[in-house]
XYZ file of C-alpha atoms in Angstrom:
155
model
C 92.741 68.519 216.028
C 94.096 65.542 213.457
C 92.032 67.638 210.598
C 95.438 70.283 210.990
C 97.705 67.392 211.161
C 96.598 65.471 208.316
C 95.861 69.251 205.881
C 99.572 70.283 206.954
C 100.842 66.788 205.348
C 98.109 66.811 202.625
C 99.495 70.425 201.409
C 103.550 69.433 202.036
C 103.047 66.740 200.090
C 101.247 68.689 197.284
C 104.563 71.074 197.017
C 107.001 67.719 197.176
C 104.890 66.246 194.226
C 105.715 69.026 191.595
C 109.626 67.924 192.449
C 108.945 64.375 191.245
C 109.246 64.782 187.207
C 112.663 66.433 188.187
C 113.787 63.218 190.239
C 112.831 61.295 186.855
C 114.609 63.408 184.264
C 117.921 62.867 186.513
C 117.428 59.721 186.901
C 116.922 58.942 183.099
C 119.999 62.022 182.530
C 122.282 59.597 184.787
C 121.054 56.398 183.353
C 119.797 55.536 187.208
C 117.449 52.640 186.615
C 116.112 51.009 190.091
C 114.142 47.481 188.588
C 111.750 45.859 190.861
C 113.424 46.930 194.118
C 111.860 50.657 193.518
C 108.529 48.970 195.318
C 110.571 48.727 198.853
C 110.122 52.580 198.342
C 106.295 51.683 199.036
C 107.365 50.645 202.892
C 109.438 53.624 202.960
C 107.064 55.788 201.964
C 104.484 54.996 204.656
C 106.316 55.139 207.413
C 107.749 58.554 206.405
C 104.139 59.454 206.115
C 103.705 57.941 210.002
C 106.625 59.580 211.370
C 105.297 62.742 209.700
C 101.824 62.368 211.005
C 103.426 62.302 214.828
C 105.710 64.465 214.421
C 103.132 67.610 213.317
C 100.721 65.947 215.798
C 102.962 65.962 218.835
C 104.855 69.712 217.735
C 101.673 71.382 216.960
C 100.924 71.056 220.565
C 103.921 71.518 221.599
C 104.038 74.858 219.188
C 100.790 75.720 219.940
C 101.635 75.946 223.885
C 104.840 77.549 223.841
C 105.000 80.257 221.340
C 108.684 80.369 221.173
C 109.630 76.639 219.776
C 108.759 76.992 216.137
C 112.091 79.317 215.509
C 113.792 77.052 217.891
C 112.632 74.070 215.322
C 113.658 75.793 212.724
C 117.000 76.145 213.834
C 117.325 72.259 214.577
C 115.766 71.357 211.033
C 118.797 73.025 209.663
C 121.498 71.502 212.209
C 119.418 68.579 211.633
C 119.872 68.391 207.782
C 123.802 69.374 208.392
C 124.215 65.985 210.172
C 122.104 63.732 208.008
C 124.209 62.769 205.044
C 122.331 64.347 202.347
C 124.956 66.444 201.052
C 127.291 65.017 202.124
C 128.170 60.570 201.486
C 127.750 58.039 205.047
C 131.215 56.637 203.763
C 132.924 60.162 204.964
C 132.208 58.935 208.234
C 134.750 55.697 208.315
C 134.200 53.176 210.894
C 131.644 55.818 212.918
C 129.049 55.398 210.159
C 127.421 53.373 212.906
C 126.013 56.225 214.632
C 124.245 57.142 211.611
C 120.853 54.730 212.897
C 120.744 56.821 215.515
C 119.589 59.728 213.718
C 115.861 59.550 212.853
C 116.508 62.114 209.777
C 118.786 59.674 208.253
C 116.570 56.065 208.941
C 113.460 57.735 207.899
C 114.945 59.068 204.293
C 117.147 56.047 203.460
C 114.116 53.846 203.736
C 113.095 55.504 200.759
C 116.223 56.760 199.261
C 118.056 53.065 199.123
C 115.082 51.266 196.534
C 115.285 54.513 194.406
C 118.715 53.748 193.907
C 118.804 50.174 193.676
C 120.733 49.774 196.744
C 119.971 46.672 198.869
C 117.822 47.701 201.726
C 119.965 47.238 205.456
C 117.688 45.897 208.012
C 119.243 47.928 210.744
C 118.223 50.841 208.765
C 114.900 49.404 208.842
C 114.645 48.285 213.115
C 115.931 52.108 213.515
C 113.156 53.685 211.405
C 110.402 51.339 213.310
C 111.791 52.275 216.127
C 112.147 55.887 215.913
C 108.366 55.584 214.427
C 107.241 53.520 217.503
C 108.895 55.764 220.061
C 107.365 59.370 218.326
C 103.327 57.621 218.276
C 104.130 56.613 222.341
C 105.667 60.151 222.822
C 102.698 62.007 221.106
C 100.094 59.869 222.056
C 100.973 60.396 225.574
C 101.030 63.826 225.557
C 97.686 63.971 224.059
C 96.693 61.981 226.505
C 97.730 63.903 229.008
C 96.743 67.596 227.795
C 93.451 66.644 225.674
C 91.326 69.521 227.692
C 93.791 72.034 227.390
C 94.723 72.193 223.386
C 92.062 74.117 222.580
C 93.280 77.136 224.881
C 96.341 77.146 223.795
C 95.420 77.563 220.199
C-alpha cells in the first residue's frame, strides 16, 4: 500500500522542484540571504515529508472507502489555504496569533519558511509541528491496523 503513497509524494515533489529556480531568483532579486540558518530548512522539510506520507496514507484509505470524500477534501484544502498565513501576515491577528499553533498547515509550513527567510526558529512552532506529525501517525496506523484486510476490496 505504501508504494502508491510514495509514488504520489515523489510525483508532487518533482512538480514542486520546478519552482526552486523561481524561489532562488526571488531571493536574489530582493537580496534575501538566509545564511547558515538555511540548514534548519532540512529538519522542517523532513517533518513535512513525514506529514505528507501519513496524510496521503490515511486519506488514501478514506478516499478509497468513501467515494464522496475527494471533493470534500478539495474544498477543505481551499479553506485551509485561507486560514493559513500564506497570503496574509500573522501579525494581522494581533493578540490572537497564538491560535496559529493549532493550525497544522501553519506549523509545518513555518518550520520550512522561517529558516529560508532568515527568521529565528520558534520552539512552539516546532513542538506543534511534531505534535501534529505524531498525531497523524497514530491515526493513520490505527486506521490501517483496523482495516488492513478490507482495503483491497475498497479499491
